[in-house]
Amino acid sequence: MKYSLYNLVKNSFSYHENWEKAWSSPDLKPEYDVVIVGGGGHGLGTAYYLAKEFGVKNIAVLEKGWIGGGNTGRNTTIIRSNYLWDESAALYNHAVNLWEGLSSELNFNVMFSQRGLFHLAHSVHDMQEITRRGYSNYLNGIDAEILNQDQVAKKIPHINVNGRYPVLGALLQRRAGTARHDAVAWGYARAAENLGVDIIQNCEVKGIDISNGKVVGLQTTKGSVKVDKVGLVPAGHSSVLANMAGFSLPINSVPLQALVSEPVKPILDCVIMSNSVHVYVSQSDKGELVVGAGSDAYNSYSQRGSFDMIEHMMAPLVELFPIFSRLKMLRSWGGIVDVTPDRSPIIGKTPVKDLFINCGWGTGGFKATPGSAHVFAETVFRGEPNDIAAPFSLERHFSGALVDEAAAAAVAH
Amino acid sequence: MKLQRQQLLINNFFMFIINCPYCGERDQTEFTCHGEAHIARPDNPSEISDEEWGRYLFFRENPKGTHFERWTHDHGCRRWFNVMRDTVTDEIIKTYKMGEAKPVISNE
Ligand SMILES: Cc1cc2nc3c(=O)[nH]c(=O)nc-3n(C[C@H](O)[C@H](O)[C@H](O)COP(=O)(O)OP(=O)(O)OC[C@H]3O[C@@H](n4cnc5c(N)ncnc54)[C@H](O)[C@@H]3O)c2cc1C
Ligand SMILES: [Zn+2]
């Protein structure tokens, strides 16, 4: 059923009790052409584009918990594309272009809100970094404005520009913003199922069957399944899945936390990021401040970060916005993010034939969801990455052609 | 008894307290983790392939379970040591000095 004003009115006559389920719970079939492992936004999106753009008919998405219960439903939803290197600019801007039409494409409101994002600069070095990145963005056709202190103070009324780490300026991307994370998973799931994709929840992949160097099947908690092609999109569990297939990855899985405040009236109409004092904040449509910062330095699968990290998030926040110091924080949580040495993702082939991987998005992959899913669907379908995905191969860790966003901006959300 | 168990949980489970092999038990905030331990630099750097270099530099075990890793006691003795830790529960199983052999994982 299409979501429309007509159907909204129609369903109101039965007190909204007869809406169809957005997606069903089919049984696992014995055989699929393509199986996607991981029901986050990237995995569900991959299944959607495989069905829609490449006409693949027999697809399943296997999710060990509930769809969107991984990092997709745990992130702070910041979307931007103002990365330094050409390769990243192409990938993340492809995503922003798709974000702009996503709600109507999926017939599901993903609440994409281009409210603008300010990267604050606190030192001469920071000013040089944002200037360099801003010019690189211009050259790649990505919108960027370099602002001075007065302009920042005017645009963000409550900010304290003269604190311990004064705000000297900012890099503004107006096309950047936020989206509703759950809606992205739900929207892709519903649209994929409409195209015949089986979405199987509570189905954990436990083993990968390989014959003559080619993937042929999967062992799951709901039984075994024969496959022609597999796409692994398991985020924090990338190394675990790779090990099942007999190879390892240049990845460390670490906790990343976020927290939200009690809801308040609208006070912040943009996204603020500071790499140097390290905090980022936006206000959700419910009125909560959504706050995040850096990941812990140790490997963990616990989905819980260290306690002292919370203080590291709050201290710069109240320094930048003294007005927030009286707010109560409501909830905090953690996700497990898969971090690569250069902080760029891994998209492409693996040592096993017809087994593809899309991982390593680390602390910053939500913004890429539609772009990542779109280029990965093509990779799985054709068996080769397209021009946008090609630089992000696993191979780059042998050739040395890293896409080093870690050194470029130090933060990757 | 109950208290003891709670103490155990606090010490081990949440990594609030780390036992530095040189200084003894200290608060976790005094320490920093520096990733996987026991990675040996290749003996024959000029002879190994790009792939072998890539594996040495970038590829990591990243296990869901027992992990061996390097930590420093930054706000204490400033020395490096190794930690054997469970990455599912964050429980620290053992801390030991650099140069000591990797502890053997028992199968129980
Ligand atoms: C606190 C936090 C804040 C963040 N903030 C931002 C931000 O502001 N902006 C941004 O761009 N990014 C952010 N990120 C990063 C972003 O969330 C991720 O990069 C992105 O959501 C990854 O999407 P995904 O679909 O690949 O992963 P996920 O949503 O994690 O999906 C992977 C799925 O695979 C499933 N899975 C794993 N193993 C198996 C198995 N064996 N069998 C079956 N299923 C399995 C998992 O259950 C999971 O649902 C943040 C992350 C966190 C944790
Ligand atoms: Zn010490």
XYZ file of C-alpha atoms and ligand atoms in Angstrom:
575
model
C 0.000 0.000 0.000
C 1.291 3.430 -0.946
C 1.626 5.948 1.867
C -0.382 8.962 0.731
C -2.813 11.590 1.982
C -5.634 9.540 0.450
C -4.656 6.409 2.387
C -4.128 8.399 5.558
C -7.673 9.760 5.407
C -9.064 6.384 4.374
C -7.386 4.610 7.291
C -8.549 7.207 9.766
C -12.106 5.859 9.305
C -10.985 2.570 10.861
C -9.002 4.356 13.567
C -5.677 3.431 11.896
C -6.070 -0.176 12.970
C -5.962 -1.709 9.502
C -2.674 -0.461 8.100
C -0.738 -3.231 6.347
C 2.472 -4.335 8.012
C 5.386 -2.440 6.484
C 7.252 -5.736 5.993
C 6.422 -9.334 6.833
C 8.425 -12.170 8.420
C 8.915 -14.791 5.695
C 10.608 -18.149 6.273
C 14.113 -18.702 5.031
C 14.010 -20.370 1.600
C 16.535 -23.143 0.806
C 18.194 -21.155 -1.967
C 18.836 -17.540 -3.033
C 20.621 -15.794 -5.877
C 21.986 -13.159 -3.505
C 22.096 -13.114 0.280
C 23.005 -9.917 2.122
C 24.311 -10.518 5.651
C 23.445 -7.617 7.952
C 20.119 -5.779 8.111
C 21.390 -2.277 8.766
C 20.739 0.585 6.374
C 23.652 -0.388 4.134
C 22.541 -4.031 3.829
C 18.836 -3.302 3.323
C 19.684 -0.563 0.843
C 21.931 -2.941 -1.092
C 19.065 -5.442 -1.396
C 16.720 -2.652 -2.515
C 19.019 -1.389 -5.292
C 19.858 -4.948 -6.412
C 16.158 -5.599 -6.906
C 15.254 -2.221 -8.319
C 18.184 -1.255 -10.531
C 19.568 -4.655 -11.452
C 16.373 -6.705 -11.517
C 17.669 -9.452 -9.201
C 14.632 -11.458 -8.140
C 15.627 -13.918 -5.442
C 17.288 -11.950 -2.627
C 17.353 -12.314 1.162
C 18.675 -10.044 3.891
C 19.709 -11.978 7.011
C 19.815 -10.030 10.272
C 20.855 -11.622 13.548
C 18.782 -9.244 15.679
C 16.179 -6.791 14.440
C 16.659 -4.585 11.378
C 18.327 -1.296 12.206
C 19.297 -2.594 15.670
C 23.007 -2.216 14.924
C 24.787 1.047 14.294
C 22.032 2.276 11.999
C 19.711 2.705 14.989
C 22.444 3.894 17.340
C 24.095 6.724 15.473
C 23.810 10.492 15.781
C 22.631 10.794 12.141
C 25.006 13.466 10.908
C 25.099 13.640 7.120
C 27.691 15.605 5.149
C 29.987 15.168 2.173
C 32.740 17.730 2.756
C 35.601 15.233 2.857
C 39.107 16.170 1.734
C 40.123 13.545 -0.811
C 38.587 13.269 -4.274
C 37.711 9.588 -3.766
C 35.765 10.281 -0.560
C 34.149 13.408 -2.002
C 32.790 11.348 -4.910
C 31.449 8.605 -2.637
C 29.857 10.760 0.065
C 28.473 13.280 -2.397
C 26.869 10.449 -4.368
C 25.131 9.636 -1.077
C 23.979 13.226 -0.438
C 22.553 13.364 -3.964
C 20.541 10.213 -3.230
C 19.496 11.454 0.244
C 17.841 14.454 -1.409
C 15.339 12.252 -3.218
C 15.179 9.334 -0.789
C 11.846 9.983 0.955
C 9.947 10.085 -2.325
C 12.008 7.250 -3.832
C 11.095 4.961 -0.917
C 7.631 6.441 -0.255
C 8.756 6.681 3.363
C 9.627 9.872 5.209
C 13.272 9.548 6.279
C 13.088 13.100 7.667
C 16.179 14.233 5.802
C 16.797 17.739 7.057
C 19.463 19.863 5.354
C 19.916 22.202 8.270
C 23.603 22.918 7.602
C 26.700 21.763 9.442
C 29.418 23.904 11.022
C 32.906 22.456 11.532
C 34.419 24.740 14.158
C 38.030 25.916 14.008
C 39.781 26.694 17.297
C 43.360 27.424 16.261
C 45.442 28.656 13.356
C 46.012 25.048 12.383
C 42.263 24.375 12.405
C 41.680 27.438 10.210
C 44.262 26.132 7.751
C 42.646 22.689 7.789
C 39.132 23.981 7.059
C 40.462 26.350 4.405
C 42.328 23.560 2.646
C 39.332 21.261 2.870
C 36.898 24.004 1.844
C 38.905 24.722 -1.348
C 39.192 21.038 -2.081
C 35.405 20.825 -1.697
C 34.887 23.715 -4.177
C 37.006 21.879 -6.719
C 34.874 18.777 -6.274
C 31.612 20.703 -6.631
C 30.693 20.333 -2.962
C 29.246 23.391 -1.262
C 31.528 24.948 1.330
C 31.676 28.341 3.020
C 34.563 29.450 5.168
C 33.287 31.683 7.966
C 35.083 33.960 10.411
C 34.363 34.361 14.116
C 31.746 37.108 13.729
C 29.839 35.150 11.129
C 29.788 32.078 13.376
C 28.615 34.091 16.380
C 25.806 35.634 14.314
C 24.602 32.305 12.907
C 24.772 30.351 16.192
C 23.450 32.757 18.847
C 24.236 30.715 21.978
C 27.780 29.700 21.142
C 30.630 30.896 23.336
C 33.306 31.976 20.850
C 35.678 33.261 23.552
C 36.045 30.185 25.708
C 39.171 28.335 26.683
C 39.459 27.173 23.065
C 38.096 30.222 21.230
C 36.118 29.671 18.042
C 38.059 31.407 15.263
C 35.852 30.349 12.386
C 34.012 27.470 10.794
C 33.530 25.493 7.610
C 29.845 25.472 6.702
C 28.187 22.927 4.428
C 24.582 23.962 3.908
C 23.580 20.756 2.146
C 24.617 18.758 5.241
C 22.197 17.842 8.020
C 20.504 14.894 9.698
C 17.905 12.183 9.004
C 15.769 9.821 11.058
C 17.951 6.700 11.445
C 15.233 4.079 12.061
C 13.198 5.399 9.167
C 16.109 4.736 6.831
C 16.183 1.044 7.812
C 12.385 0.766 7.774
C 11.997 2.648 4.499
C 14.544 0.478 2.681
C 13.092 -2.700 4.232
C 9.559 -1.870 3.127
C 10.614 -0.796 -0.365
C 12.850 -3.876 -0.752
C 10.086 -6.222 0.322
C 7.719 -4.618 -2.189
C 10.237 -5.711 -4.830
C 10.235 -9.293 -3.505
C 13.208 -9.262 -1.111
C 12.926 -11.621 1.912
C 13.881 -9.833 5.121
C 14.711 -12.454 7.738
C 15.235 -11.210 11.270
C 16.615 -13.176 14.244
C 18.739 -15.120 11.777
C 22.436 -15.133 12.605
C 25.001 -16.342 10.090
C 27.293 -18.820 11.868
C 29.305 -20.263 9.007
C 30.186 -19.656 5.365
C 30.441 -22.650 3.008
C 33.135 -22.386 0.386
C 33.823 -24.850 -2.391
C 36.781 -24.477 -4.780
C 37.330 -20.918 -3.601
C 33.731 -19.889 -4.287
C 31.012 -19.168 -1.743
C 28.193 -21.717 -2.079
C 26.162 -21.519 1.097
C 25.595 -20.134 4.574
C 24.965 -21.795 7.918
C 22.472 -19.820 9.972
C 20.516 -20.174 13.195
C 17.481 -20.836 10.973
C 19.175 -23.577 8.969
C 21.453 -23.696 5.963
C 20.901 -21.935 2.696
C 22.421 -22.294 -0.773
C 23.624 -19.113 -2.420
C 25.076 -17.882 -5.648
C 26.449 -14.600 -4.297
C 26.853 -13.117 -0.819
C 27.329 -9.522 0.315
C 28.667 -9.090 3.858
C 27.521 -5.820 5.462
C 27.960 -6.561 9.176
C 29.626 -3.321 10.441
C 31.043 -4.033 13.937
C 31.186 -7.784 13.227
C 33.114 -7.545 9.943
C 36.184 -9.398 11.215
C 34.001 -12.141 12.709
C 32.308 -12.783 9.338
C 35.588 -12.510 7.415
C 37.136 -15.103 9.734
C 34.266 -17.482 8.928
C 35.287 -17.196 5.284
C 38.962 -17.729 6.129
C 40.437 -14.263 5.676
C 41.224 -11.334 7.960
C 40.681 -7.586 7.671
C 42.562 -4.374 8.483
C 39.904 -3.517 11.043
C 39.550 -2.920 14.768
C 36.080 -2.971 16.338
C 35.756 -0.335 19.052
C 32.915 1.192 21.093
C 31.442 4.550 20.133
C 28.914 6.237 22.413
C 26.247 8.879 22.100
C 23.747 10.455 24.436
C 20.651 12.612 24.409
C 19.372 15.308 26.738
C 15.879 15.885 27.988
C 13.760 17.476 25.242
C 13.647 21.274 25.104
C 12.146 23.879 22.798
C 14.043 24.597 19.564
C 17.412 26.116 20.454
C 19.882 24.807 17.859
C 18.881 24.789 14.195
C 22.069 23.350 12.717
C 24.687 20.662 13.341
C 27.867 21.623 15.204
C 31.090 19.623 15.025
C 34.375 20.412 16.641
C 37.320 18.170 15.835
C 39.744 19.862 18.211
C 37.778 19.956 21.440
C 35.920 16.970 20.048
C 32.182 17.019 20.414
C 29.299 17.192 17.996
C 25.724 18.181 18.678
C 22.398 18.713 16.965
C 18.810 18.935 18.161
C 16.354 16.231 17.167
C 12.823 17.027 16.050
C 11.669 15.710 19.446
C 13.740 18.476 21.044
C 16.529 16.349 22.531
C 20.112 17.425 22.079
C 21.943 14.554 20.404
C 25.572 14.520 21.459
C 28.535 12.411 20.379
C 32.308 12.435 20.396
C 35.226 10.059 19.895
C 35.437 6.298 20.145
C 37.248 4.347 22.833
C 40.754 3.199 21.959
C 40.328 -0.465 22.928
C 38.722 -3.273 20.928
C 35.347 -4.417 22.202
C 32.141 -6.128 21.157
C 30.307 -5.142 24.334
C 28.141 -2.379 22.774
C 29.046 -0.255 25.778
C 31.691 2.449 25.953
C 33.860 3.549 28.847
C 32.351 5.713 31.547
C 34.910 8.491 31.424
C 34.167 9.071 27.723
C 30.884 10.671 28.781
C 32.788 13.367 30.621
C 34.970 13.888 27.544
C 31.799 14.573 25.576
C 30.142 16.859 28.114
C 33.121 19.064 28.992
C 33.583 20.576 25.516
C 29.816 20.806 25.049
C 29.270 23.045 28.060
C 32.420 24.996 27.211
C 31.019 25.764 23.757
C 27.429 26.213 24.949
C 27.348 27.308 28.606
C 23.550 27.544 28.261
C 23.379 23.721 28.011
C 25.065 23.195 31.373
C 21.743 22.988 33.223
C 20.257 20.346 30.930
C 19.813 16.818 32.184
C 21.096 13.972 30.059
C 18.488 11.258 29.589
C 20.099 8.257 27.945
C 23.485 7.077 26.743
C 24.318 4.027 24.663
C 27.091 2.478 22.625
C 27.604 0.826 19.277
C 30.532 -1.185 17.947
C 32.186 0.482 14.986
C 34.643 -1.145 12.562
C 37.557 1.220 12.107
C 40.109 0.982 9.271
C 43.631 2.472 9.378
C 42.733 5.310 6.977
C 39.161 5.745 8.260
C 37.762 4.982 4.826
C 35.436 2.057 4.115
C 36.217 -1.228 2.382
C 33.884 -1.945 -0.541
C 34.472 -4.720 -3.010
C 35.797 -8.183 -3.626
C 37.285 -10.590 -1.078
C 39.697 -13.513 -1.513
C 36.586 -15.739 -1.882
C 34.830 -15.750 -5.275
C 31.311 -14.246 -5.300
C 31.689 -13.140 -1.690
C 31.716 -9.348 -1.465
C 32.195 -7.066 1.504
C 31.048 -3.574 2.448
C 32.434 -2.580 5.847
C 34.911 -0.390 7.659
C 32.561 2.581 7.786
C 33.665 3.039 11.365
C 32.323 6.090 13.133
C 30.885 7.767 10.042
C 28.910 5.532 7.712
C 25.313 6.576 8.323
C 25.723 9.589 6.033
C 26.837 7.270 3.253
C 23.951 4.789 3.533
C 22.218 5.339 0.165
C 25.484 5.880 -1.736
C 27.181 2.891 -0.151
C 24.199 0.624 -0.800
C 23.928 1.860 -4.377
C 27.569 1.293 -5.350
C 27.716 -2.015 -3.457
C 24.634 -3.342 -5.247
C 26.414 -2.713 -8.537
C 29.580 -4.372 -7.205
C 27.660 -7.492 -6.186
C 25.696 -7.611 -9.447
C 28.584 -7.061 -11.864
C 31.237 -8.749 -9.759
C 33.408 -5.650 -10.136
C 33.297 -2.269 -8.369
C 32.289 0.817 -10.345
C 34.456 3.952 -10.543
C 33.169 5.381 -7.263
C 33.732 2.165 -5.285
C 37.013 1.072 -6.890
C 39.424 3.151 -4.726
C 37.946 1.544 -1.590
C 39.124 -2.001 -2.312
C 40.692 -4.253 0.309
C 43.677 -4.322 -2.065
C 44.603 -0.723 -1.177
C 46.156 -1.997 2.046
C 48.747 -3.856 -0.040
C 49.270 -1.268 -2.774
C 49.531 1.571 -0.253
C 46.899 3.694 -2.037
C 45.087 4.555 1.199
C 42.316 7.172 1.174
C 43.617 8.806 4.290
C 40.734 10.785 5.766
C 42.147 10.048 9.237
C 45.126 12.269 8.609
C 42.995 14.742 6.655
C 40.477 15.842 9.259
C 41.162 13.635 12.291
C 37.481 12.916 12.765
C 35.174 10.909 10.576
C 31.580 11.288 11.647
C 29.961 -12.854 49.541
C 27.662 -10.609 47.576
C 29.970 -7.681 48.060
C 32.913 -9.697 46.861
C 31.145 -10.515 43.654
C 30.274 -6.870 43.153
C 33.890 -5.944 43.741
C 34.912 -8.516 41.165
C 32.475 -7.090 38.670
C 33.748 -3.593 39.219
C 37.397 -4.611 38.980
C 37.137 -6.858 36.011
C 33.939 -6.487 34.109
C 33.859 -2.780 33.536
C 37.562 -2.221 33.367
C 37.261 0.534 35.953
C 40.458 -0.650 37.612
C 43.535 -1.871 35.761
C 46.370 -3.707 37.444
C 49.613 -2.123 36.174
C 52.426 -4.717 36.509
C 54.637 -1.922 37.918
C 52.274 0.193 40.058
C 49.391 -2.089 40.986
C 45.699 -1.261 40.741
C 44.869 2.148 39.319
C 41.890 3.879 37.753
C 41.282 3.105 34.083
C 41.429 6.790 33.120
C 45.198 6.701 33.820
C 45.740 4.254 30.947
C 45.577 4.188 27.156
C 45.170 1.161 24.902
C 47.468 0.910 21.877
C 46.078 -2.070 20.023
C 47.133 -5.638 19.389
C 50.262 -6.981 21.124
C 52.882 -9.533 20.040
C 53.159 -8.262 16.457
C 56.733 -8.910 15.374
C 58.378 -6.658 12.815
C 59.527 -8.731 9.820
C 63.187 -9.852 10.079
C 63.826 -9.428 6.362
C 62.175 -6.097 5.483
C 63.797 -5.727 2.069
C 62.747 -9.180 0.917
C 59.072 -9.407 1.822
C 56.275 -8.608 -0.615
C 53.865 -5.666 -0.591
C 51.168 -8.022 0.599
C 53.276 -9.180 3.544
C 54.025 -5.540 4.430
C 50.330 -4.709 4.222
C 49.469 -7.568 6.541
C 52.125 -6.556 9.051
C 51.143 -2.870 9.031
C 47.368 -2.948 8.803
C 45.728 -6.351 9.338
C 44.644 -7.197 12.881
C 43.100 -10.170 14.683
C 40.174 -8.167 16.105
C 38.750 -11.255 17.850
C 35.349 -11.508 19.525
C 36.755 -13.127 22.664
C 40.263 -13.189 24.112
C 42.480 -10.348 22.925
C 46.123 -9.556 23.682
C 46.869 -5.861 23.606
C 49.358 -3.149 24.581
C 48.532 -0.479 27.133
C 50.493 2.410 28.620
C 50.180 3.780 32.121
C 50.243 7.408 30.926
C 49.377 9.113 34.192
C 51.536 6.826 36.326
C 54.810 5.078 35.602
C 54.390 5.803 31.858
C 55.519 2.274 31.029
C 54.121 -0.105 28.423
C 52.706 -3.496 29.328
C 50.402 -6.146 27.892
C 46.834 -7.015 28.763
C 44.861 -10.190 28.088
C 41.205 -9.181 27.903
C 37.856 -10.559 26.809
C 36.370 -8.244 24.182
C 32.802 -9.457 24.799
C 32.649 -8.782 28.545
C 35.601 -6.325 28.683
C 36.910 -8.488 31.530
C 40.659 -8.220 32.079
C 42.039 -11.728 32.475
C 45.674 -10.850 33.046
C 48.183 -8.015 32.822
C 51.878 -8.800 32.225
C 55.143 -7.126 31.357
C 56.345 -6.587 27.811
C 58.713 -9.314 26.731
C 56.911 -11.976 28.737
C 55.415 -14.823 26.730
C 51.796 -14.640 25.569
C 49.629 -16.396 28.186
C 48.010 -19.605 26.986
C 44.219 -19.595 26.700
C 42.712 -22.405 28.737
C 39.791 -24.165 27.102
C 37.284 -24.174 29.921
C 27.158 6.182 18.689
C 27.369 6.253 17.201
C 27.270 7.476 16.539
C 27.449 7.561 15.170
N 27.262 8.759 14.555
C 27.312 8.847 13.207
C 26.977 10.079 12.553
O 26.623 11.078 13.185
N 27.063 10.128 11.191
C 27.433 9.036 10.455
O 27.519 9.154 9.237
N 27.733 7.846 11.048
C 27.675 7.726 12.404
N 27.951 6.516 13.023
C 28.377 5.374 12.195
C 27.193 4.682 11.537
O 26.227 4.363 12.513
C 27.609 3.399 10.826
O 28.749 3.596 10.024
C 26.488 2.894 9.916
O 25.239 2.962 10.557
C 26.778 1.481 9.479
O 25.637 0.963 8.850
P 25.532 -0.558 8.528
O 24.216 -0.769 7.897
O 26.755 -0.977 7.771
O 25.696 -1.247 9.967
P 24.648 -1.745 11.074
O 23.457 -0.886 11.157
O 25.439 -1.971 12.315
O 24.192 -3.116 10.453
C 24.963 -4.308 10.503
C 24.037 -5.408 10.916
O 24.685 -6.660 10.766
C 24.142 -7.525 11.718
N 25.024 -8.685 11.867
C 26.268 -8.738 12.404
N 26.735 -9.988 12.397
C 25.774 -10.767 11.833
C 25.664 -12.163 11.553
N 26.642 -13.029 11.857
N 24.525 -12.619 10.968
C 23.504 -11.774 10.664
N 23.556 -10.439 10.912
C 24.678 -9.944 11.494
C 24.057 -6.654 12.961
O 23.141 -7.175 13.905
C 23.625 -5.313 12.388
O 22.254 -5.083 12.468
C 27.783 6.398 14.412
C 27.895 5.166 15.063
C 27.676 5.078 16.442
C 27.786 3.737 17.123
Zn 52.273 1.916 36.187
